[in-house]
Short mmCIF file of C-alpha atoms and ligand atoms in Angstrom, two decimals:
data_model
loop_
_atom_site.label_atom_id
_atom_site.label_comp_id
_atom_site.label_asym_id
_atom_site.label_seq_id
_atom_site.Cartn_x
_atom_site.Cartn_y
_atom_site.Cartn_z
CA MET C 1 81.40 40.81 109.18
CA SER C 2 82.82 44.19 110.18
CA ASN C 3 82.97 45.17 113.84
CA ILE C 4 80.47 47.89 113.08
CA THR C 5 78.01 45.36 111.71
CA LYS C 6 78.60 43.03 114.67
CA ALA C 7 77.92 45.82 117.13
CA TYR C 8 74.85 46.78 115.14
CA GLU C 9 73.40 43.27 115.26
CA LEU C 10 73.63 43.29 119.04
CA ALA C 11 72.12 46.74 119.25
CA ARG C 12 69.32 45.73 116.90
CA GLU C 13 68.41 42.87 119.24
CA ARG C 14 68.29 45.11 122.27
CA TYR C 15 66.08 47.62 120.51
CA ALA C 16 63.88 44.87 119.08
CA ALA C 17 63.23 43.73 122.65
CA LEU C 18 61.76 47.20 123.26
CA GLY C 19 59.67 46.96 120.11
CA ILE C 20 61.87 49.28 118.04
CA ASP C 21 62.78 48.32 114.49
CA THR C 22 66.24 49.82 113.95
CA ASP C 23 66.29 49.12 110.21
CA LYS C 24 63.14 51.17 109.80
CA VAL C 25 64.52 53.91 112.02
CA ILE C 26 67.66 54.14 109.88
CA GLU C 27 65.56 54.54 106.76
CA LYS C 28 63.42 57.19 108.38
CA VAL C 29 66.24 59.25 109.80
CA LEU C 30 68.15 59.18 106.50
CA SER C 31 65.13 60.44 104.59
CA THR C 32 64.66 63.49 106.83
CA PRO C 33 66.05 66.49 104.90
CA LEU C 34 68.48 68.78 106.69
CA SER C 35 69.14 72.12 105.04
CA MET C 36 72.76 73.19 105.31
CA HIS C 37 73.49 76.91 105.38
CA CYS C 38 75.99 77.90 102.71
CA TRP C 39 77.08 80.95 104.73
CA GLN C 40 79.24 78.97 107.16
CA GLY C 41 81.63 78.47 104.23
CA ASP C 42 82.50 82.12 103.61
CA ASP C 43 81.76 83.84 106.93
CA VAL C 44 78.46 85.30 105.61
CA THR C 45 80.21 87.38 102.95
CA GLY C 46 78.23 86.66 99.77
CA PHE C 47 79.26 87.31 96.19
CA GLU C 48 78.13 90.82 95.49
CA ASN C 49 81.77 91.83 95.36
CA VAL C 50 81.14 95.35 96.52
CA GLY C 51 83.31 95.04 99.58
CA GLY C 52 80.48 95.47 102.07
CA ALA C 53 81.13 94.32 105.63
CA LEU C 54 78.85 91.97 107.54
CA SER C 55 76.27 93.97 109.47
CA GLY C 56 72.83 93.63 110.99
CA GLY C 57 73.54 92.40 114.48
CA ILE C 58 75.32 89.22 113.45
CA GLN C 59 79.04 88.71 113.60
CA VAL C 60 81.61 86.15 112.56
CA THR C 61 84.77 85.94 114.59
CA GLY C 62 87.96 84.19 113.53
CA ASN C 63 90.09 84.18 110.41
CA TYR C 64 90.89 80.52 109.95
CA PRO C 65 92.61 80.15 106.57
CA GLY C 66 90.92 78.74 103.48
CA LYS C 67 87.53 80.40 103.38
CA ALA C 68 85.65 80.15 100.08
CA ARG C 69 86.20 83.24 97.93
CA ASN C 70 83.86 82.53 95.03
CA PRO C 71 80.87 80.33 94.14
CA GLU C 72 83.01 77.54 92.73
CA GLU C 73 85.04 77.25 95.93
CA LEU C 74 81.96 77.45 98.11
CA ARG C 75 80.18 74.72 96.17
CA ALA C 76 83.29 72.52 96.20
CA ASP C 77 83.51 72.91 99.98
CA ILE C 78 79.85 72.02 100.36
CA ASP C 79 80.36 68.97 98.13
CA LYS C 80 83.20 67.91 100.41
CA ALA C 81 81.10 68.37 103.53
CA PHE C 82 78.16 66.54 101.95
CA SER C 83 80.38 63.52 101.25
CA LEU C 84 80.77 63.14 105.02
CA ILE C 85 77.17 63.82 106.09
CA PRO C 86 74.80 60.88 105.72
CA GLY C 87 71.17 61.34 104.70
CA GLU C 88 68.92 63.64 102.69
CA LYS C 89 70.20 67.21 102.42
CA LYS C 90 69.38 70.63 101.03
CA VAL C 91 71.51 73.74 100.66
CA ASN C 92 70.32 77.04 102.08
CA ILE C 93 71.47 80.13 100.19
CA HIS C 94 71.02 83.85 100.67
CA ALA C 95 70.18 86.45 98.03
CA PHE C 96 73.67 87.92 98.17
CA TYR C 97 75.13 84.64 96.90
CA LEU C 98 73.89 85.63 93.45
CA GLU C 99 76.11 85.32 90.39
CA ALA C 100 76.07 88.20 87.94
CA ASP C 101 78.62 89.83 85.65
CA GLU C 102 77.73 93.35 86.64
CA LYS C 103 76.67 94.78 90.00
CA VAL C 104 73.03 93.95 90.72
CA ASP C 105 71.44 95.76 93.64
CA ARG C 106 69.14 93.90 95.99
CA ASP C 107 65.99 95.34 94.46
CA ALA C 108 66.99 94.03 91.06
CA ILE C 109 67.89 90.39 91.75
CA GLU C 110 66.48 87.88 89.30
CA ALA C 111 66.02 84.15 89.16
CA LYS C 112 68.69 83.79 86.47
CA HIS C 113 71.33 84.94 88.95
CA PHE C 114 70.86 81.65 90.75
CA ASP C 115 70.96 79.29 87.78
CA ASN C 116 74.43 78.00 88.64
CA TRP C 117 73.24 77.05 92.12
CA ILE C 118 70.21 75.33 90.63
CA ASP C 119 72.24 73.38 88.04
CA TRP C 120 74.64 72.25 90.72
CA ALA C 121 71.81 71.25 93.08
CA ASN C 122 70.12 69.28 90.32
CA LYS C 123 73.35 67.47 89.57
CA GLY C 124 73.70 66.56 93.24
CA GLY C 125 70.02 65.65 93.52
CA PHE C 126 69.28 67.96 96.44
CA GLY C 127 66.95 70.90 96.98
CA LEU C 128 67.71 74.52 97.76
CA ASP C 129 66.28 76.94 100.29
CA PHE C 130 66.47 80.72 100.07
CA ASN C 131 66.69 83.90 102.15
CA PRO C 132 66.36 87.57 101.27
CA THR C 133 69.48 89.38 102.47
CA CYS C 134 68.37 92.45 104.42
CA PHE C 135 71.73 93.20 106.03
CA SER C 136 75.24 94.18 104.90
CA HIS C 137 73.89 96.94 102.67
CA PRO C 138 73.93 100.77 102.75
CA TYR C 139 70.13 100.76 103.08
CA SER C 140 70.29 98.68 106.28
CA GLU C 141 72.93 100.79 107.94
CA ASP C 142 70.75 102.89 110.22
CA GLY C 143 69.19 99.73 111.60
CA TYR C 144 65.82 99.64 109.84
CA THR C 145 64.82 97.89 106.61
CA LEU C 146 61.23 96.67 106.21
CA SER C 147 60.28 98.83 109.20
CA SER C 148 62.09 101.94 108.03
CA GLY C 149 60.35 105.29 108.34
CA ASN C 150 62.04 106.28 105.11
CA GLU C 151 59.65 105.20 102.35
CA THR C 152 62.39 104.86 99.74
CA ILE C 153 64.25 102.45 101.98
CA ARG C 154 61.17 100.53 103.08
CA LYS C 155 59.97 100.10 99.49
CA PHE C 156 63.43 99.01 98.40
CA TRP C 157 63.37 96.13 100.90
CA VAL C 158 59.79 95.19 100.10
CA GLU C 159 60.88 94.83 96.48
CA HIS C 160 63.88 92.74 97.54
CA VAL C 161 61.79 90.35 99.63
CA VAL C 162 59.11 90.01 96.95
CA ARG C 163 61.80 89.13 94.42
CA SER C 164 63.29 86.66 96.88
CA ARG C 165 59.96 84.90 97.15
CA GLN C 166 59.65 84.74 93.39
CA ILE C 167 63.19 83.41 93.07
CA ALA C 168 62.39 80.78 95.69
CA GLU C 169 59.32 79.79 93.66
CA TYR C 170 61.50 79.49 90.54
CA ILE C 171 64.05 77.41 92.43
CA GLY C 172 61.27 75.15 93.68
CA LYS C 173 60.07 74.61 90.13
CA LYS C 174 63.53 73.99 88.73
CA THR C 175 64.63 71.58 91.44
CA GLY C 176 61.27 69.88 91.90
CA LYS C 177 61.68 70.37 95.65
CA ILE C 178 59.92 73.00 97.70
CA CYS C 179 62.10 76.02 98.38
CA VAL C 180 61.64 77.54 101.82
CA ASN C 181 62.18 81.29 101.87
CA ASN C 182 63.15 82.53 105.31
CA ILE C 183 62.58 86.20 106.06
CA TRP C 184 64.74 87.72 108.76
CA VAL C 185 65.36 91.45 109.07
CA PRO C 186 67.91 93.01 111.43
CA ASP C 187 65.67 95.94 112.36
CA GLY C 188 66.21 97.39 115.79
CA ALA C 189 68.14 99.81 117.92
CA LYS C 190 71.16 99.78 120.18
CA ASP C 191 69.56 101.95 122.82
CA ASN C 192 66.10 102.79 124.03
CA VAL C 193 63.73 104.21 121.47
CA ALA C 194 60.83 106.51 122.20
CA ASP C 195 58.40 104.88 119.81
CA ARG C 196 58.40 101.09 119.85
CA PHE C 197 55.10 100.91 118.03
CA ALA C 198 55.49 102.72 114.71
CA PRO C 199 58.32 100.54 113.33
CA ARG C 200 56.31 97.43 114.17
CA ALA C 201 53.28 98.84 112.41
CA ARG C 202 55.48 99.52 109.36
CA LEU C 203 56.95 96.02 109.47
CA ALA C 204 53.42 94.60 109.44
CA GLN C 205 52.52 96.86 106.53
CA SER C 206 55.60 95.75 104.60
CA LEU C 207 54.76 92.10 105.20
CA ASP C 208 51.20 92.72 104.00
CA GLU C 209 52.63 94.18 100.80
CA ILE C 210 55.07 91.30 100.43
CA PHE C 211 52.42 88.63 100.86
CA ALA C 212 49.95 90.40 98.60
CA VAL C 213 52.09 88.95 95.82
CA LYS C 214 51.07 85.32 95.44
CA CYS C 215 53.52 82.49 94.94
CA ASP C 216 52.67 78.84 94.36
CA PRO C 217 52.85 77.06 97.74
CA ALA C 218 53.85 73.88 95.92
CA TYR C 219 57.20 75.53 95.23
CA GLU C 220 57.64 78.37 97.70
CA ARG C 221 56.92 78.65 101.40
CA SER C 222 57.92 81.79 103.29
CA SER C 223 58.69 81.84 106.98
CA LEU C 224 59.19 84.64 109.51
CA GLU C 225 62.13 84.67 111.92
CA SER C 226 62.14 86.63 115.17
CA LYS C 227 65.01 87.50 117.45
CA VAL C 228 65.47 88.64 121.03
CA PHE C 229 68.49 90.91 120.47
CA GLY C 230 71.54 91.37 118.28
CA ILE C 231 74.78 93.30 118.39
CA GLY C 232 73.63 96.87 117.90
CA SER C 233 69.99 95.96 118.51
CA GLU C 234 70.23 95.31 122.24
CA ALA C 235 67.44 97.64 123.32
CA TYR C 236 64.86 97.08 120.64
CA VAL C 237 64.18 94.44 118.02
CA VAL C 238 61.26 95.28 115.78
CA GLY C 239 60.65 91.66 114.74
CA SER C 240 60.30 90.20 118.22
CA HIS C 241 58.80 86.79 118.94
CA GLU C 242 55.45 88.32 119.88
CA PHE C 243 55.41 90.39 116.72
CA TYR C 244 55.90 87.48 114.35
CA MET C 245 53.86 85.05 116.42
CA GLY C 246 50.94 87.46 116.20
CA TYR C 247 51.47 88.28 112.54
CA ALA C 248 51.95 84.68 111.46
CA MET C 249 48.98 83.31 113.36
CA LYS C 250 46.65 86.05 112.21
CA ASN C 251 47.69 85.77 108.58
CA ASN C 252 48.39 82.07 108.33
CA HIS C 253 52.17 82.16 107.81
CA MET C 254 54.99 79.94 108.97
CA LEU C 255 57.29 80.84 111.85
CA THR C 256 61.02 80.22 112.12
CA LEU C 257 62.36 79.20 115.51
CA ASP C 258 66.07 79.97 115.67
CA MET C 259 67.49 78.21 118.72
CA GLY C 260 69.73 81.22 119.39
CA HIS C 261 66.98 83.82 119.36
CA TYR C 262 65.35 83.45 122.76
CA HIS C 263 66.13 84.18 126.38
CA PRO C 264 68.77 81.79 127.67
CA THR C 265 66.50 79.87 130.04
CA GLU C 266 63.62 79.64 127.58
CA SER C 267 63.01 76.20 126.07
CA VAL C 268 62.69 76.47 122.31
CA ALA C 269 61.63 72.81 122.21
CA ASP C 270 58.61 73.60 124.35
CA LYS C 271 57.30 76.05 121.76
CA ILE C 272 56.77 73.39 119.09
CA SER C 273 53.66 71.75 120.53
CA SER C 274 51.97 75.13 120.89
CA ILE C 275 52.93 76.50 117.50
CA LEU C 276 52.00 73.35 115.61
CA LEU C 277 48.61 73.41 117.23
CA PHE C 278 47.84 76.61 115.34
CA SER C 279 50.16 76.48 112.32
CA ASP C 280 50.62 73.68 109.82
CA LYS C 281 54.42 73.98 109.56
CA VAL C 282 57.41 75.33 111.42
CA LEU C 283 60.95 76.10 110.29
CA PHE C 284 63.87 75.54 112.62
CA HIS C 285 67.18 77.30 112.60
CA VAL C 286 69.29 74.75 114.41
CA SER C 287 71.93 76.78 116.19
CA ARG C 288 73.60 77.28 119.57
CA PRO C 289 73.58 80.47 121.62
CA MET C 290 76.63 81.38 123.68
CA ARG C 291 76.62 84.61 125.74
CA TRP C 292 76.08 87.37 123.17
CA ASP C 293 76.28 85.09 120.14
CA SER C 294 73.37 83.15 118.71
CA ASP C 295 75.33 81.22 116.13
CA HIS C 296 77.88 78.77 117.54
CA VAL C 297 78.50 75.42 115.84
CA VAL C 298 75.75 72.98 116.79
CA ILE C 299 76.79 70.39 119.32
CA MET C 300 74.80 67.49 120.69
CA ASN C 301 73.57 69.20 123.81
CA ASP C 302 70.35 68.97 125.77
CA ASP C 303 68.72 71.75 123.77
CA LEU C 304 69.23 69.91 120.51
CA MET C 305 68.06 66.62 122.01
CA ALA C 306 64.96 68.28 123.43
CA ILE C 307 63.98 69.54 120.01
CA ALA C 308 64.66 66.20 118.33
CA ASN C 309 62.59 64.46 121.00
CA GLU C 310 59.66 66.81 120.57
CA LEU C 311 59.64 66.44 116.79
CA VAL C 312 59.95 62.67 116.87
CA ARG C 313 57.64 61.93 119.81
CA ASN C 314 54.79 63.94 118.30
CA GLU C 315 55.49 62.79 114.74
CA PHE C 316 56.04 66.40 113.75
CA LEU C 317 58.92 65.83 111.32
CA ASP C 318 56.59 66.02 108.32
CA ARG C 319 55.48 69.43 109.48
CA THR C 320 58.97 70.74 110.20
CA TYR C 321 61.71 72.17 108.02
CA LEU C 322 65.10 71.72 109.65
CA ALA C 323 67.77 74.19 108.60
CA LEU C 324 71.08 74.90 110.26
CA ASP C 325 72.24 78.42 111.03
CA TYR C 326 75.58 79.27 112.59
CA PHE C 327 78.91 80.67 111.53
CA ASP C 328 82.33 80.19 113.03
CA GLY C 329 85.38 81.56 111.25
CA SER C 330 87.83 80.33 113.87
CA ILE C 331 87.92 76.65 112.87
CA ASN C 332 87.99 74.69 109.64
CA ARG C 333 84.72 75.71 108.02
CA VAL C 334 84.07 72.37 106.32
CA ALA C 335 84.51 70.65 109.68
CA ALA C 336 82.10 73.16 111.24
CA TRP C 337 79.43 72.08 108.77
CA VAL C 338 80.10 68.37 109.23
CA ILE C 339 79.98 68.61 113.02
CA GLY C 340 76.67 70.47 113.12
CA MET C 341 74.98 68.40 110.43
CA ARG C 342 76.07 65.05 111.82
CA ASN C 343 75.04 66.12 115.31
CA THR C 344 71.60 67.15 114.15
CA ARG C 345 71.04 63.83 112.43
CA LYS C 346 72.45 61.96 115.43
CA ALA C 347 70.01 63.76 117.71
CA LEU C 348 67.12 62.71 115.46
CA LEU C 349 68.37 59.14 115.41
CA ARG C 350 68.67 58.97 119.17
CA ALA C 351 65.18 60.40 119.51
CA MET C 352 63.77 57.83 117.07
CA LEU C 353 65.32 55.05 119.12
CA GLU C 354 63.60 56.10 122.32
CA PRO C 355 60.86 53.69 123.47
CA PHE C 356 58.42 56.55 123.45
CA ALA C 357 55.20 54.57 123.13
CA ALA C 358 56.02 52.64 126.29
CA ILE C 359 56.99 55.80 128.16
CA ARG C 360 53.78 57.52 127.15
CA GLU C 361 51.72 54.53 128.31
CA MET C 362 53.35 54.85 131.72
CA GLU C 363 52.55 58.54 131.82
CA TYR C 364 48.92 57.93 130.92
CA ALA C 365 48.77 55.32 133.67
CA GLY C 366 50.11 57.83 136.18
CA ASP C 367 53.46 56.06 136.54
CA ARG C 368 55.75 59.07 136.72
CA THR C 369 58.56 57.01 138.20
CA GLY C 370 58.62 54.79 135.15
CA VAL C 371 58.56 57.77 132.80
CA LEU C 372 61.69 59.25 134.35
CA ALA C 373 63.48 55.93 134.71
CA ILE C 374 62.93 54.67 131.17
CA ALA C 375 63.62 58.02 129.51
CA GLU C 376 66.94 58.15 131.36
CA GLU C 377 67.86 54.53 130.61
CA SER C 378 67.20 55.05 126.93
CA LYS C 379 70.00 57.62 126.82
CA SER C 380 72.57 54.89 127.39
CA MET C 381 71.11 52.37 124.99
CA PRO C 382 73.49 51.49 122.13
CA TRP C 383 72.27 54.14 119.70
CA THR C 384 75.88 54.87 118.70
CA ALA C 385 76.14 51.37 117.22
CA VAL C 386 73.13 52.21 115.05
CA TRP C 387 74.75 55.49 114.01
CA ASP C 388 78.01 53.78 113.04
CA TYR C 389 76.14 51.21 110.98
CA LEU C 390 74.06 53.91 109.31
CA CYS C 391 77.26 55.71 108.26
CA GLU C 392 78.84 52.52 106.98
CA LYS C 393 75.69 51.76 105.01
CA CYS C 394 76.00 55.19 103.36
CA GLY C 395 79.67 54.56 102.59
CA MET C 396 80.73 57.32 104.96
CA PRO C 397 83.16 57.37 107.87
CA ALA C 398 81.39 56.27 111.04
CA GLY C 399 83.57 57.89 113.65
CA GLN C 400 86.24 60.51 113.80
CA GLU C 401 87.84 59.32 110.53
CA TRP C 402 85.82 61.98 108.73
CA LEU C 403 88.22 64.47 110.25
CA ASP C 404 91.14 62.85 108.39
CA GLU C 405 89.33 63.56 105.14
CA VAL C 406 88.68 67.17 106.09
CA ARG C 407 92.32 67.56 107.09
CA ALA C 408 93.46 66.14 103.75
CA TYR C 409 91.09 68.54 101.96
CA GLU C 410 92.51 71.40 103.98
CA LYS C 411 96.04 70.44 103.02
CA ASN C 412 95.31 69.88 99.33
CA VAL C 413 92.65 72.48 98.60
CA LEU C 414 92.04 75.03 101.34
CA ALA C 415 95.68 75.75 102.08
CA ALA C 416 96.25 76.80 98.46
CA ARG C 417 93.70 79.64 98.71
C1 LIG I 501 70.20 86.22 112.26
C2 LIG I 501 69.32 85.13 111.80
C3 LIG I 501 69.43 84.78 110.35
C4 LIG I 501 70.86 84.76 109.86
C5 LIG I 501 71.04 84.17 108.49
C6 LIG I 501 72.37 84.53 107.92
O1 LIG I 501 70.15 86.42 113.59
O2 LIG I 501 69.53 84.00 112.58
O3 LIG I 501 68.79 83.58 110.12
O4 LIG I 501 71.67 84.06 110.73
O5 LIG I 501 70.01 84.52 107.68
ZN1 LIG I 502 68.55 82.19 112.01
#
């Protein structure tokens, strides 16, 4: 018996004493899909090959060698990362990761431009998610897309987002797995604007036009992502939380909660139980804010644990899409994926191993001392032994040995780029 198995058997006993079936938990946590963002692999560049720079209030810093330069390299890097990330996965792509022989502008993208992604996903047995790309384009340069006062520009982006929804629907059909289409626009201004109302009214109008086109909800689900500020949109963000909260609730749409898109002391975890009271689903962008940046590599911090706890305690996982969203060009990009994805699954595992039913009973009985005491004790229960065993069961490195594999890949593959 391996040491990992021995440690697991002991851990299993301790959890069983609390009424928790670790074998069942392992099964459950492995079957929870996590959507990995392809854009960590190429610093949010895309494959339009028109030399456009990243824009829209998001920024990648760092020039660590070996970034993916084409779809083949990006998919190979994702394959490598996936081999080190246990559990059910999806890949999240953006419209500008299209593959076409000639230049295709954003208002002309078609489903066929994503066939290579679909074939690859079907071979790997995982689903795909999608995003319209409303940044890094001449028509997003003055800071407004779907909320633009220029009708040519506004219509251009409406067309792009409609096509994105239709492509997502096609992807859903072809993969047999629902394709979530996340709509985020960078619209806003660096300094104070006189009229904060008109752009919001136009954004609402654009969304009305976009959703007037019907897609089959069995294959496509769109979601709306707000933001508090970005680089170059410090003073005004058209798509604020209140804007999308209002729009989504009134019109029955899904909201995206990006962990980096709120005020620093705001608890994103605390929003879930309100939103899911009024909406059937929610999409998460698992991320980590740091000062001005909303997109640091996800670590296992309190914010992540709080979200995992909320989702698990309330049995909300079935109503939640979990997608990662960050980009760091200063470290090995495959490692960046592996770290964030493993951490997210670890957080879910730890949450599933909490004796929540017992804690809740104490709360209902007015025993607040017990609630605090048991929730704290559960943090030092041997959940890591369960994690190690889960990895071994999946034939993947349990501990830091995954890094050796990434280093070897860097030496043999990335360094040659
Ligand atoms: C930007 C949003 C958005 C992007 C990706 C690339 O602030 O978080 O989700 O990060 O679409
Ligand atoms: Zn996001």
